[in-house]
Each structure stands twice: as structure tokens, then as C-alpha cells.
Amino acid sequence: METSLSPFDKDTARYRSDAEKYRFRQKLFGTDRVYPMWVADMEFEASDAIKEALAQRVEHGVYGYAMPERELFETASAWLLKRHGLEVAFEMIHASPSIMTTMSAAIEAFSEKGEGVTTFVPVYSPFMEVVETQDRHLHTVELLNTAHRFEIDFDALEQALGQSRILLLCNPHNPVGRVWQEAELRQIAQLCQKHDVTIISDDAHCDLVMPGFTYRSITTISDDAKERTVTLFGPGKGFNISGLAATLFFTHNPKRLKAMEKVFKARHIVAGQLMGYHAIKAAYGKSEAWLEDLLVYLDRNLEYAVEKINAMEGLKVYKSEGTYLLWLDCRGMGLKDMKLKKFFIEEAGLGLSLGRLFGPGGSGFMRMNCAVPFANLQEAVGQIEKALQQRKI
């Protein structure tokens, strides 16, 4: 596969920064001598527009308390319409410190202790943690691993929703990389209407959809879905600015918004932070061309990794429809989870996310972040291949 020079090929030397994925290597993997491919952020610099916006704000020299301007929400509203055909009045968009802070607040706003909350698994582990730490009852619906992709078990979903007040949806889904299609979203919405379940939709990766697939918000499925959904989003994932608290949420339902605001006020949750506000405007307002180049780069990375990994004995992976994450099926290696983790650390020299941490259905899998320079990805995939070959000797 031919390569060409790209800004995304640059070595950003994050190991010399305060990057979580590097600083936690010793704690998580027992060594600093692994290439970390676990945290869901990218090894790429932000767009020039974002860097310039932050530099200009730094030059001002005063960094006191701040509030987001109307321009921020108008810019976000325009982005949703232009990029995703999603009409959301700017007044219904609000800033927050993080996706999980917003999800936690929504669980508190729309359910009581002891009531049920449903989510699909495997899933990003804080989904499960935030339910259990708030003393709600977690209902998990394991995704079906079919011949070509992961799919929803709608019979199991209906059974779970019949005992729940909230559905936590992830679209695109982390870690399996599905971008839910209209027919799937329609069935989800119909079941939530039938059982009067509030939908909390984490759409953080909605700007990271690969060619041939289209993100669709569940709020566009029906008037009822529009009214019962709170959507969590922002440019953090798509533009690699998650460290700036660049998070937003919206709902079309004023009553739901009021309930969210009540929890935010009670918990003294602030609406994001100063630099994040400027980064959001620069991302959505001036960085679309950068995103388009990024998607081409990520798609090539994913294509390469999937082709190489599927040629290795004992491993299998579906190409992600959205996100830059791969969900590696390692069950063919015949290793239990901790020995599987040890294999990737000690024999392949890689720090990946252990699949069982993502809940039921995760055992025997590993999550791999492919948002790295192509040369680094080649080396990482080569290390897996070499380690597997060595085991056969």
C-alpha cells in the first residue's frame, strides 16, 4: 500500500507530554516499554485553525471565569445541519464538562435509585460504572456477533427495556464500531416509545464515520424519538481536543432540558471551560477540510490493519464503520483474558484495552486504537504478526 506525506504522519512525541495513554503504561501494563493503543484519542495535532484560536486566546493573558457565547451554539447548530442534516435550534444546545458528566446527570434527572438502565454490551466501561455508582439497576443487552458485523438482539432489548427507565445508546458504537442504520434506530425508537424509556445517546464519534456509511441521529427517526432523547456530542473525538472539555449536548424537549439544568445546578456542574469554547468554534467553524483529510487517513489505516490482522492465524476483526477503533477477536488464540493481555504486552510490545472490561461479550477480545501515524501502525501490526509467528516455533 502506497504512502504519502501527510500532517498525520508527524511524530507528535506525546510520550514527552502529559498524555494519559503514556503516563499510565507502568500502572496498567507493568512496563513503559509498550506502544500505547488503548485510550480513545489520536496521535495527531489539532487543525491549524484550532491551534490559532487557542494561541490568540492565550495572548489575551486573562483566564478568569467564562461563559460560552451565543456564537458557539450557533456554530454547533450550523455544523449539525451542514454535516449531518440535523436541525437543532441553537437555544437547545448546551455546553458541559464531559460526555460522562452529562450522561451521569441525565441518569439522575430521568430515573430514580433502584430503577433500570439498559445498554448494549460490550460497551465503553464508564457506561456501566455510571449506572452502578448511582444505584440504578444495570440491564445489559449483548450484541450479536454475526458473520459480517455486530447486530442488535431486539428480543433481548425489549425484555430489558420493559424493566428500565433509560436506554444508554452509543452511536457510532464504542468499541465494535457500528454506525447504527435507520432500520435499527427505528426499532430502537419504537421499543423505547412502547416502554416509555428515555434515550440518552452518546454520539461523541459521529464525525468519525468511514466512507460508505452515514451517521444518523435517532432524533430524526420520529417525533416521539425526538422528544424523548438527550444527545451527547462535541468535537472532542473528531478533532482530537478531548482534553479541552469541548463537550455539548442537546434535546428538543424543553422539559427534559429543564430537568438536566436542575441536576447541573444541584451538583454545581459548570458548562465546560474557556479554552474549550474557542476550540469548539474553531473546530466546527473552520476545520472541516482538516476533518475530511483525517477521515481519508483513518480509513486507510483501518483498511491496512484489518487486511493484515485477518490474515493472522487466531485473530479476526471487522472493519469499523465509525470510530478509529478496532475490536480484535482473539478467541482463536485459545488464551484466557489475562494471558491474552500478557501476550500483547510481553510478546507484541503493545498496550491495548482488555476486552472483558467492556462488559459481557468482551472476553477474548482486545480494543486497538488505529488513530496513529501510518508508520507506527505498520510497526504495531508487524509486532503482532511476529509475536504470533514466534509462538508457533
mmCIF file of C-alpha atoms in Angstrom:
data_model
loop_
_atom_site.group_PDB
_atom_site.id
_atom_site.type_symbol
_atom_site.label_atom_id
_atom_site.label_comp_id
_atom_site.label_asym_id
_atom_site.label_seq_id
_atom_site.Cartn_x
_atom_site.Cartn_y
_atom_site.Cartn_z
ATOM 1 C CA MET A 1 0.000 0.000 0.000
ATOM 2 C CA GLU A 2 1.493 3.338 -1.051
ATOM 3 C CA THR A 3 2.045 6.067 1.496
ATOM 4 C CA SER A 4 2.310 9.814 1.027
ATOM 5 C CA LEU A 5 3.458 12.607 3.253
ATOM 6 C CA SER A 6 0.686 13.916 5.448
ATOM 7 C CA PRO A 7 0.422 16.108 8.555
ATOM 8 C CA PHE A 8 -0.897 12.980 10.257
ATOM 9 C CA ASP A 9 2.427 11.213 9.638
ATOM 10 C CA LYS A 10 4.159 13.610 12.037
ATOM 11 C CA ASP A 11 5.589 12.235 15.276
ATOM 12 C CA THR A 12 3.921 14.364 17.952
ATOM 13 C CA ALA A 13 6.125 12.922 20.743
ATOM 14 C CA ARG A 14 3.230 12.577 23.165
ATOM 15 C CA TYR A 15 5.415 10.448 25.407
ATOM 16 C CA ARG A 16 7.110 13.732 26.365
ATOM 17 C CA SER A 17 3.786 15.347 27.252
ATOM 18 C CA ASP A 18 1.233 14.628 29.970
ATOM 19 C CA ALA A 19 -0.684 12.180 27.769
ATOM 20 C CA GLU A 20 -2.745 9.713 29.785
ATOM 21 C CA LYS A 21 -2.041 6.821 27.446
ATOM 22 C CA TYR A 22 1.702 7.132 28.101
ATOM 23 C CA ARG A 23 1.694 8.129 31.764
ATOM 24 C CA PHE A 24 -0.431 5.122 32.774
ATOM 25 C CA ARG A 25 1.633 2.498 30.975
ATOM 26 C CA GLN A 26 3.523 1.356 34.053
ATOM 27 C CA LYS A 27 0.357 1.103 36.139
ATOM 28 C CA LEU A 28 -1.757 -0.681 33.538
ATOM 29 C CA PHE A 29 0.801 -2.818 31.742
ATOM 30 C CA GLY A 30 3.617 -3.122 34.258
ATOM 31 C CA THR A 31 6.128 -1.552 31.892
ATOM 32 C CA ASP A 32 6.782 1.628 29.915
ATOM 33 C CA ARG A 33 8.077 -0.440 27.009
ATOM 34 C CA VAL A 34 4.793 -0.825 25.161
ATOM 35 C CA TYR A 35 3.317 1.297 22.401
ATOM 36 C CA PRO A 36 0.005 2.516 23.890
ATOM 37 C CA MET A 37 -3.022 1.955 21.669
ATOM 38 C CA TRP A 38 -5.722 1.916 24.341
ATOM 39 C CA VAL A 39 -7.027 5.443 25.126
ATOM 40 C CA ALA A 40 -9.511 6.709 22.521
ATOM 41 C CA ASP A 41 -7.702 9.826 21.403
ATOM 42 C CA MET A 42 -5.498 10.402 18.365
ATOM 43 C CA GLU A 43 -1.757 10.830 17.978
ATOM 44 C CA PHE A 44 -2.344 13.811 15.689
ATOM 45 C CA GLU A 45 -2.057 17.561 16.131
ATOM 46 C CA ALA A 46 -5.265 19.558 16.033
ATOM 47 C CA SER A 47 -6.094 21.674 12.987
ATOM 48 C CA ASP A 48 -4.237 24.924 12.371
ATOM 49 C CA ALA A 49 -7.488 26.811 12.948
ATOM 50 C CA ILE A 50 -7.865 25.317 16.428
ATOM 51 C CA LYS A 51 -4.240 25.985 17.327
ATOM 52 C CA GLU A 52 -4.515 29.573 16.123
ATOM 53 C CA ALA A 53 -7.741 30.182 18.048
ATOM 54 C CA LEU A 54 -6.173 28.892 21.258
ATOM 55 C CA ALA A 55 -2.978 30.882 20.708
ATOM 56 C CA GLN A 56 -4.960 34.087 20.225
ATOM 57 C CA ARG A 57 -6.900 33.483 23.425
ATOM 58 C CA VAL A 58 -3.717 32.716 25.356
ATOM 59 C CA GLU A 59 -2.253 36.008 24.107
ATOM 60 C CA HIS A 60 -5.098 37.874 25.814
ATOM 61 C CA GLY A 61 -3.495 36.976 29.128
ATOM 62 C CA VAL A 62 -6.565 36.820 31.367
ATOM 63 C CA TYR A 63 -8.126 33.412 32.023
ATOM 64 C CA GLY A 64 -10.854 34.082 34.535
ATOM 65 C CA TYR A 65 -14.352 32.647 34.743
ATOM 66 C CA ALA A 66 -16.009 32.450 31.351
ATOM 67 C CA MET A 67 -19.367 31.646 29.794
ATOM 68 C CA PRO A 68 -19.991 30.281 26.307
ATOM 69 C CA GLU A 69 -21.262 32.828 23.801
ATOM 70 C CA ARG A 70 -24.295 32.501 21.569
ATOM 71 C CA GLU A 71 -21.873 32.227 18.640
ATOM 72 C CA LEU A 72 -20.621 28.895 19.952
ATOM 73 C CA PHE A 73 -24.067 27.323 19.909
ATOM 74 C CA GLU A 74 -24.931 28.859 16.546
ATOM 75 C CA THR A 75 -21.719 27.393 15.135
ATOM 76 C CA ALA A 76 -22.546 23.961 16.568
ATOM 77 C CA SER A 77 -26.096 24.166 15.215
ATOM 78 C CA ALA A 78 -24.805 25.079 11.746
ATOM 79 C CA TRP A 79 -22.337 22.182 11.854
ATOM 80 C CA LEU A 80 -25.006 19.628 12.731
ATOM 81 C CA LEU A 81 -27.158 20.844 9.861
ATOM 82 C CA LYS A 82 -24.394 21.040 7.267
ATOM 83 C CA ARG A 83 -22.530 17.897 8.215
ATOM 84 C CA HIS A 84 -25.337 15.604 9.332
ATOM 85 C CA GLY A 85 -28.581 17.163 8.035
ATOM 86 C CA LEU A 86 -29.668 17.529 11.649
ATOM 87 C CA GLU A 87 -31.816 20.536 12.540
ATOM 88 C CA VAL A 88 -31.249 21.627 16.136
ATOM 89 C CA ALA A 89 -32.099 25.144 17.279
ATOM 90 C CA PHE A 90 -29.051 26.755 18.864
ATOM 91 C CA GLU A 91 -31.072 27.501 22.012
ATOM 92 C CA MET A 92 -31.392 23.759 22.666
ATOM 93 C CA ILE A 93 -27.625 23.138 22.602
ATOM 94 C CA HIS A 94 -25.678 23.449 25.856
ATOM 95 C CA ALA A 95 -22.081 23.027 26.960
ATOM 96 C CA SER A 96 -20.857 20.568 29.586
ATOM 97 C CA PRO A 97 -17.542 19.404 31.075
ATOM 98 C CA SER A 98 -17.593 15.903 29.549
ATOM 99 C CA ILE A 99 -19.731 13.258 27.896
ATOM 100 C CA MET A 100 -19.798 11.115 31.032
ATOM 101 C CA THR A 101 -20.649 14.056 33.313
ATOM 102 C CA THR A 102 -23.631 14.758 31.091
ATOM 103 C CA MET A 103 -24.650 11.107 30.986
ATOM 104 C CA SER A 104 -24.443 10.887 34.766
ATOM 105 C CA ALA A 105 -26.608 13.987 35.124
ATOM 106 C CA ALA A 106 -29.148 12.585 32.664
ATOM 107 C CA ILE A 107 -29.392 9.302 34.580
ATOM 108 C CA GLU A 108 -30.063 11.268 37.754
ATOM 109 C CA ALA A 109 -32.589 13.513 36.008
ATOM 110 C CA PHE A 110 -34.666 10.774 34.376
ATOM 111 C CA SER A 111 -34.586 7.857 36.801
ATOM 112 C CA GLU A 112 -34.662 7.028 40.488
ATOM 113 C CA LYS A 113 -32.445 4.777 42.590
ATOM 114 C CA GLY A 114 -33.240 1.121 42.014
ATOM 115 C CA GLU A 115 -34.749 1.695 38.571
ATOM 116 C CA GLY A 116 -33.387 0.044 35.454
ATOM 117 C CA VAL A 117 -30.982 1.416 32.845
ATOM 118 C CA THR A 118 -30.268 -0.565 29.676
ATOM 119 C CA THR A 119 -27.226 -0.500 27.418
ATOM 120 C CA PHE A 120 -25.724 -2.644 24.680
ATOM 121 C CA VAL A 121 -22.563 -4.575 25.519
ATOM 122 C CA PRO A 122 -19.681 -4.750 25.010
ATOM 123 C CA VAL A 123 -19.539 -1.001 25.606
ATOM 124 C CA TYR A 124 -17.220 1.718 26.894
ATOM 125 C CA SER A 125 -16.904 0.712 30.554
ATOM 126 C CA PRO A 126 -17.945 4.059 32.162
ATOM 127 C CA PHE A 127 -21.437 3.447 30.739
ATOM 128 C CA MET A 128 -21.773 0.582 33.186
ATOM 129 C CA GLU A 129 -19.926 2.290 36.016
ATOM 130 C CA VAL A 130 -22.078 5.430 35.951
ATOM 131 C CA VAL A 131 -25.228 3.332 36.246
ATOM 132 C CA GLU A 132 -23.986 1.236 39.143
ATOM 133 C CA THR A 133 -22.430 4.105 41.109
ATOM 134 C CA GLN A 134 -25.800 5.879 41.050
ATOM 135 C CA ASP A 135 -27.550 2.811 42.460
ATOM 136 C CA ARG A 136 -29.551 2.085 39.333
ATOM 137 C CA HIS A 137 -30.059 -1.464 38.109
ATOM 138 C CA LEU A 138 -27.998 -2.223 35.010
ATOM 139 C CA HIS A 139 -29.555 -4.295 32.230
ATOM 140 C CA THR A 140 -27.103 -5.343 29.507
ATOM 141 C CA VAL A 141 -28.080 -6.482 26.025
ATOM 142 C CA GLU A 142 -25.236 -8.382 24.399
ATOM 143 C CA LEU A 143 -24.684 -7.564 20.745
ATOM 144 C CA LEU A 144 -24.875 -10.488 18.339
ATOM 145 C CA ASN A 145 -21.580 -11.366 16.668
ATOM 146 C CA THR A 146 -22.739 -12.367 13.187
ATOM 147 C CA ALA A 147 -20.731 -13.422 10.153
ATOM 148 C CA HIS A 148 -20.131 -9.842 8.974
ATOM 149 C CA ARG A 149 -20.779 -7.421 11.842
ATOM 150 C CA PHE A 150 -22.274 -6.960 15.289
ATOM 151 C CA GLU A 151 -26.068 -6.636 15.386
ATOM 152 C CA ILE A 152 -28.765 -5.917 17.968
ATOM 153 C CA ASP A 153 -30.743 -8.661 19.668
ATOM 154 C CA PHE A 154 -34.113 -6.916 19.636
ATOM 155 C CA ASP A 155 -35.894 -9.606 21.638
ATOM 156 C CA ALA A 156 -33.380 -9.174 24.459
ATOM 157 C CA LEU A 157 -33.613 -5.398 24.093
ATOM 158 C CA GLU A 158 -37.374 -5.413 24.547
ATOM 159 C CA GLN A 159 -37.099 -7.569 27.635
ATOM 160 C CA ALA A 160 -34.545 -5.184 29.153
ATOM 161 C CA LEU A 161 -36.463 -2.026 28.236
ATOM 162 C CA GLY A 162 -39.548 -3.453 29.901
ATOM 163 C CA GLN A 163 -37.614 -3.160 33.167
ATOM 164 C CA SER A 164 -35.909 0.174 32.503
ATOM 165 C CA ARG A 165 -36.438 3.910 32.541
ATOM 166 C CA ILE A 166 -33.410 4.779 30.383
ATOM 167 C CA LEU A 167 -31.555 3.413 27.358
ATOM 168 C CA LEU A 168 -27.898 4.402 27.003
ATOM 169 C CA LEU A 169 -27.201 4.348 23.262
ATOM 170 C CA CYS A 170 -23.759 4.720 21.695
ATOM 171 C CA ASN A 171 -23.776 5.835 18.033
ATOM 172 C CA PRO A 172 -21.261 5.139 16.497
ATOM 173 C CA HIS A 173 -20.741 2.324 18.960
ATOM 174 C CA ASN A 174 -17.590 2.054 21.035
ATOM 175 C CA PRO A 175 -15.936 -0.474 20.857
ATOM 176 C CA VAL A 176 -17.450 -2.524 17.995
ATOM 177 C CA GLY A 177 -17.502 0.378 15.518
ATOM 178 C CA ARG A 178 -21.081 0.039 14.294
ATOM 179 C CA VAL A 179 -22.868 3.062 12.841
ATOM 180 C CA TRP A 180 -26.481 2.171 13.511
ATOM 181 C CA GLN A 181 -28.650 2.172 10.393
ATOM 182 C CA GLU A 182 -32.056 3.775 10.020
ATOM 183 C CA ALA A 183 -33.944 0.467 10.320
ATOM 184 C CA GLU A 184 -32.094 -0.397 13.536
ATOM 185 C CA LEU A 185 -32.662 3.040 15.021
ATOM 186 C CA ARG A 186 -36.336 2.833 14.098
ATOM 187 C CA GLN A 187 -36.768 -0.425 16.012
ATOM 188 C CA ILE A 188 -34.926 1.013 18.998
ATOM 189 C CA ALA A 189 -37.105 4.122 18.953
ATOM 190 C CA GLN A 190 -40.321 2.101 18.671
ATOM 191 C CA LEU A 191 -39.403 -0.069 21.652
ATOM 192 C CA CYS A 192 -38.451 2.964 23.724
ATOM 193 C CA GLN A 193 -41.805 4.556 22.911
ATOM 194 C CA LYS A 194 -43.652 1.339 23.776
ATOM 195 C CA HIS A 195 -41.990 1.107 27.194
ATOM 196 C CA ASP A 196 -41.740 4.867 27.804
ATOM 197 C CA VAL A 197 -37.942 4.831 28.059
ATOM 198 C CA THR A 198 -35.782 7.940 27.854
ATOM 199 C CA ILE A 199 -32.927 7.700 25.333
ATOM 200 C CA ILE A 200 -29.509 9.077 26.272
ATOM 201 C CA SER A 201 -27.492 8.909 23.066
ATOM 202 C CA ASP A 202 -23.705 9.255 23.187
ATOM 203 C CA ASP A 203 -22.839 10.420 19.674
ATOM 204 C CA ALA A 204 -19.293 11.529 20.510
ATOM 205 C CA HIS A 205 -17.830 9.744 17.466
ATOM 206 C CA CYS A 206 -20.446 10.979 14.988
ATOM 207 C CA ASP A 207 -17.884 12.943 12.942
ATOM 208 C CA LEU A 208 -15.696 9.831 12.546
ATOM 209 C CA VAL A 209 -17.736 7.814 10.063
ATOM 210 C CA MET A 210 -15.923 5.916 7.337
ATOM 211 C CA PRO A 211 -16.724 6.120 3.599
ATOM 212 C CA GLY A 212 -19.815 4.157 2.651
ATOM 213 C CA PHE A 213 -21.582 4.768 5.952
ATOM 214 C CA THR A 214 -23.754 7.608 7.220
ATOM 215 C CA TYR A 215 -24.346 8.724 10.773
ATOM 216 C CA ARG A 216 -27.980 9.335 11.583
ATOM 217 C CA SER A 217 -29.230 10.726 14.872
ATOM 218 C CA ILE A 218 -32.028 8.737 16.481
ATOM 219 C CA THR A 219 -33.821 12.074 16.973
ATOM 220 C CA THR A 220 -34.593 12.106 13.223
ATOM 221 C CA ILE A 221 -36.474 8.794 13.319
ATOM 222 C CA SER A 222 -39.798 10.073 14.660
ATOM 223 C CA ASP A 223 -41.390 12.931 16.558
ATOM 224 C CA ASP A 224 -41.554 10.734 19.627
ATOM 225 C CA ALA A 225 -37.842 9.831 19.462
ATOM 226 C CA LYS A 226 -37.051 13.499 19.005
ATOM 227 C CA GLU A 227 -38.896 14.377 22.206
ATOM 228 C CA ARG A 228 -37.586 11.558 24.421
ATOM 229 C CA THR A 229 -33.874 11.824 23.547
ATOM 230 C CA VAL A 230 -30.952 13.717 25.042
ATOM 231 C CA THR A 231 -27.954 13.656 22.680
ATOM 232 C CA LEU A 232 -24.360 13.996 23.858
ATOM 233 C CA PHE A 233 -21.821 15.142 21.273
ATOM 234 C CA GLY A 234 -18.982 17.540 20.569
ATOM 235 C CA PRO A 235 -15.758 17.918 18.570
ATOM 236 C CA GLY A 236 -13.579 16.213 21.186
ATOM 237 C CA LYS A 237 -13.194 12.901 19.350
ATOM 238 C CA GLY A 238 -13.422 14.060 15.742
ATOM 239 C CA PHE A 239 -10.956 16.926 16.145
ATOM 240 C CA ASN A 240 -8.774 15.390 18.887
ATOM 241 C CA ILE A 241 -9.483 18.015 21.543
ATOM 242 C CA SER A 242 -10.990 15.863 24.293
ATOM 243 C CA GLY A 243 -8.581 17.350 26.823
ATOM 244 C CA LEU A 244 -10.244 20.745 26.409
ATOM 245 C CA ALA A 245 -13.667 19.748 27.788
ATOM 246 C CA ALA A 246 -15.140 20.504 24.363
ATOM 247 C CA THR A 247 -18.461 18.786 25.034
ATOM 248 C CA LEU A 248 -22.043 19.683 24.157
ATOM 249 C CA PHE A 249 -25.499 18.172 24.475
ATOM 250 C CA PHE A 250 -28.927 18.920 23.079
ATOM 251 C CA THR A 251 -32.542 17.959 23.488
ATOM 252 C CA HIS A 252 -35.578 19.160 21.582
ATOM 253 C CA ASN A 253 -37.723 18.783 24.691
ATOM 254 C CA PRO A 254 -37.767 21.879 26.978
ATOM 255 C CA LYS A 255 -38.957 19.784 29.943
ATOM 256 C CA ARG A 256 -36.033 17.416 29.596
ATOM 257 C CA LEU A 257 -33.654 20.344 29.284
ATOM 258 C CA LYS A 258 -35.089 21.861 32.463
ATOM 259 C CA ALA A 259 -34.587 18.552 34.299
ATOM 260 C CA MET A 260 -30.960 18.438 33.144
ATOM 261 C CA GLU A 261 -30.361 22.021 34.226
ATOM 262 C CA LYS A 262 -31.777 21.241 37.664
ATOM 263 C CA VAL A 263 -29.214 18.465 38.178
ATOM 264 C CA PHE A 264 -26.389 20.623 36.831
ATOM 265 C CA LYS A 265 -27.312 23.350 39.292
ATOM 266 C CA ALA A 266 -27.652 20.974 42.238
ATOM 267 C CA ARG A 267 -24.224 19.448 41.527
ATOM 268 C CA HIS A 268 -22.572 22.789 40.619
ATOM 269 C CA ILE A 269 -21.577 21.394 37.228
ATOM 270 C CA VAL A 270 -20.015 24.140 35.128
ATOM 271 C CA ALA A 271 -20.606 24.411 31.390
ATOM 272 C CA GLY A 272 -17.227 23.390 30.026
ATOM 273 C CA GLN A 273 -14.205 25.687 30.151
ATOM 274 C CA LEU A 274 -12.723 28.756 28.499
ATOM 275 C CA MET A 275 -10.284 27.202 26.029
ATOM 276 C CA GLY A 276 -12.789 24.546 25.102
ATOM 277 C CA TYR A 277 -15.257 27.204 23.963
ATOM 278 C CA HIS A 278 -12.760 28.645 21.498
ATOM 279 C CA ALA A 279 -11.704 25.203 20.311
ATOM 280 C CA ILE A 280 -15.321 24.217 19.588
ATOM 281 C CA LYS A 281 -15.890 27.290 17.427
ATOM 282 C CA ALA A 282 -12.648 26.743 15.510
ATOM 283 C CA ALA A 283 -13.366 23.051 15.002
ATOM 284 C CA TYR A 284 -16.913 23.376 13.741
ATOM 285 C CA GLY A 285 -16.457 26.720 12.040
ATOM 286 C CA LYS A 286 -13.052 26.441 10.365
ATOM 287 C CA SER A 287 -11.770 22.864 10.347
ATOM 288 C CA GLU A 288 -13.990 20.824 8.046
ATOM 289 C CA ALA A 289 -11.267 20.408 5.397
ATOM 290 C CA TRP A 290 -8.919 19.093 8.093
ATOM 291 C CA LEU A 291 -11.562 16.552 9.132
ATOM 292 C CA GLU A 292 -12.032 15.379 5.552
ATOM 293 C CA ASP A 293 -8.289 14.744 5.228
ATOM 294 C CA LEU A 294 -8.323 12.949 8.575
ATOM 295 C CA LEU A 295 -11.104 10.578 7.509
ATOM 296 C CA VAL A 296 -9.165 9.576 4.387
ATOM 297 C CA TYR A 297 -6.120 8.868 6.537
ATOM 298 C CA LEU A 298 -8.044 6.896 9.156
ATOM 299 C CA ASP A 299 -9.835 4.841 6.526
ATOM 300 C CA ARG A 300 -6.515 3.815 5.026
ATOM 301 C CA ASN A 301 -5.189 2.902 8.465
ATOM 302 C CA LEU A 302 -8.226 0.772 9.218
ATOM 303 C CA GLU A 303 -8.136 -0.939 5.813
ATOM 304 C CA TYR A 304 -4.489 -1.821 6.291
ATOM 305 C CA ALA A 305 -4.885 -3.110 9.837
ATOM 306 C CA VAL A 306 -7.979 -5.178 9.049
ATOM 307 C CA GLU A 307 -6.392 -6.805 5.991
ATOM 308 C CA LYS A 308 -3.209 -7.703 7.861
ATOM 309 C CA ILE A 309 -4.881 -8.877 11.073
ATOM 310 C CA ASN A 310 -7.417 -11.064 9.294
ATOM 311 C CA ALA A 311 -4.521 -12.847 7.598
ATOM 312 C CA MET A 312 -3.097 -13.845 11.001
ATOM 313 C CA GLU A 313 -3.976 -17.199 12.490
ATOM 314 C CA GLY A 314 -6.104 -16.894 15.618
ATOM 315 C CA LEU A 315 -7.282 -13.311 15.029
ATOM 316 C CA LYS A 316 -10.355 -11.837 13.379
ATOM 317 C CA VAL A 317 -11.659 -8.284 13.093
ATOM 318 C CA TYR A 318 -14.425 -6.364 11.329
ATOM 319 C CA LYS A 319 -13.547 -3.016 9.811
ATOM 320 C CA SER A 320 -15.114 -0.243 11.864
ATOM 321 C CA GLU A 321 -17.934 1.671 10.213
ATOM 322 C CA GLY A 322 -17.298 4.570 12.569
ATOM 323 C CA THR A 323 -14.587 5.455 15.132
ATOM 324 C CA TYR A 324 -10.880 4.699 14.685
ATOM 325 C CA LEU A 325 -11.098 1.675 16.991
ATOM 326 C CA LEU A 326 -10.810 -1.996 16.104
ATOM 327 C CA TRP A 327 -12.380 -4.742 18.206
ATOM 328 C CA LEU A 328 -9.987 -7.664 17.826
ATOM 329 C CA ASP A 329 -11.466 -11.144 18.212
ATOM 330 C CA CYS A 330 -8.584 -13.090 19.740
ATOM 331 C CA ARG A 331 -10.561 -16.140 20.849
ATOM 332 C CA GLY A 332 -8.895 -18.240 18.180
ATOM 333 C CA MET A 333 -5.636 -17.935 20.116
ATOM 334 C CA GLY A 334 -7.100 -20.036 22.912
ATOM 335 C CA LEU A 335 -5.834 -17.771 25.703
ATOM 336 C CA LYS A 336 -7.685 -16.636 28.797
ATOM 337 C CA ASP A 337 -8.053 -12.881 29.203
ATOM 338 C CA MET A 338 -5.076 -12.117 31.432
ATOM 339 C CA LYS A 339 -2.782 -14.346 29.366
ATOM 340 C CA LEU A 340 -4.082 -12.581 26.260
ATOM 341 C CA LYS A 341 -3.232 -9.212 27.777
ATOM 342 C CA LYS A 342 0.202 -10.579 28.729
ATOM 343 C CA PHE A 343 0.769 -11.752 25.151
ATOM 344 C CA PHE A 344 0.183 -8.288 23.722
ATOM 345 C CA ILE A 345 2.361 -6.651 26.385
ATOM 346 C CA GLU A 346 5.300 -9.028 26.600
ATOM 347 C CA GLU A 347 5.376 -10.596 23.142
ATOM 348 C CA ALA A 348 3.908 -7.917 20.866
ATOM 349 C CA GLY A 349 5.009 -4.862 22.851
ATOM 350 C CA LEU A 350 1.591 -3.203 22.682
ATOM 351 C CA GLY A 351 -0.723 -1.721 25.288
ATOM 352 C CA LEU A 352 -4.301 -2.471 24.194
ATOM 353 C CA SER A 353 -7.599 -2.349 26.083
ATOM 354 C CA LEU A 354 -8.658 -5.662 27.607
ATOM 355 C CA GLY A 355 -11.981 -6.686 26.118
ATOM 356 C CA ARG A 356 -13.585 -8.048 29.261
ATOM 357 C CA LEU A 357 -13.532 -4.533 30.753
ATOM 358 C CA PHE A 358 -16.230 -3.638 28.204
ATOM 359 C CA GLY A 359 -18.729 -5.976 29.832
ATOM 360 C CA PRO A 360 -20.454 -9.211 28.779
ATOM 361 C CA GLY A 361 -19.309 -10.332 25.355
ATOM 362 C CA GLY A 362 -15.892 -8.741 25.777
ATOM 363 C CA SER A 363 -13.964 -11.776 26.982
ATOM 364 C CA GLY A 364 -11.412 -12.905 24.398
ATOM 365 C CA PHE A 365 -11.333 -9.520 22.659
ATOM 366 C CA MET A 366 -8.939 -6.553 22.701
ATOM 367 C CA ARG A 367 -9.603 -2.959 21.613
ATOM 368 C CA MET A 368 -6.990 -1.321 19.404
ATOM 369 C CA ASN A 369 -6.758 2.388 18.559
ATOM 370 C CA CYS A 370 -5.634 2.919 14.951
ATOM 371 C CA ALA A 371 -5.506 6.745 15.053
ATOM 372 C CA VAL A 372 -1.727 6.785 14.889
ATOM 373 C CA PRO A 373 0.820 7.649 12.188
ATOM 374 C CA PHE A 374 0.719 5.025 9.455
ATOM 375 C CA ALA A 375 4.339 4.037 10.021
ATOM 376 C CA ASN A 376 3.586 3.393 13.697
ATOM 377 C CA LEU A 377 0.560 1.314 12.754
ATOM 378 C CA GLN A 378 2.646 -0.749 10.344
ATOM 379 C CA GLU A 379 5.170 -1.391 13.092
ATOM 380 C CA ALA A 380 2.489 -2.310 15.638
ATOM 381 C CA VAL A 381 0.735 -4.721 13.285
ATOM 382 C CA GLY A 382 4.106 -6.193 12.365
ATOM 383 C CA GLN A 383 4.851 -6.785 16.041
ATOM 384 C CA ILE A 384 1.605 -8.736 16.428
ATOM 385 C CA GLU A 385 2.400 -10.822 13.361
ATOM 386 C CA LYS A 386 5.952 -11.538 14.547
ATOM 387 C CA ALA A 387 4.774 -12.452 18.047
ATOM 388 C CA LEU A 388 2.240 -14.916 16.655
ATOM 389 C CA GLN A 389 4.873 -16.488 14.439
ATOM 390 C CA GLN A 390 7.246 -16.864 17.381
ATOM 391 C CA ARG A 391 4.582 -18.741 19.334
ATOM 392 C CA LYS A 392 4.437 -21.361 16.577
ATOM 393 C CA ILE A 393 8.180 -22.066 16.650
#
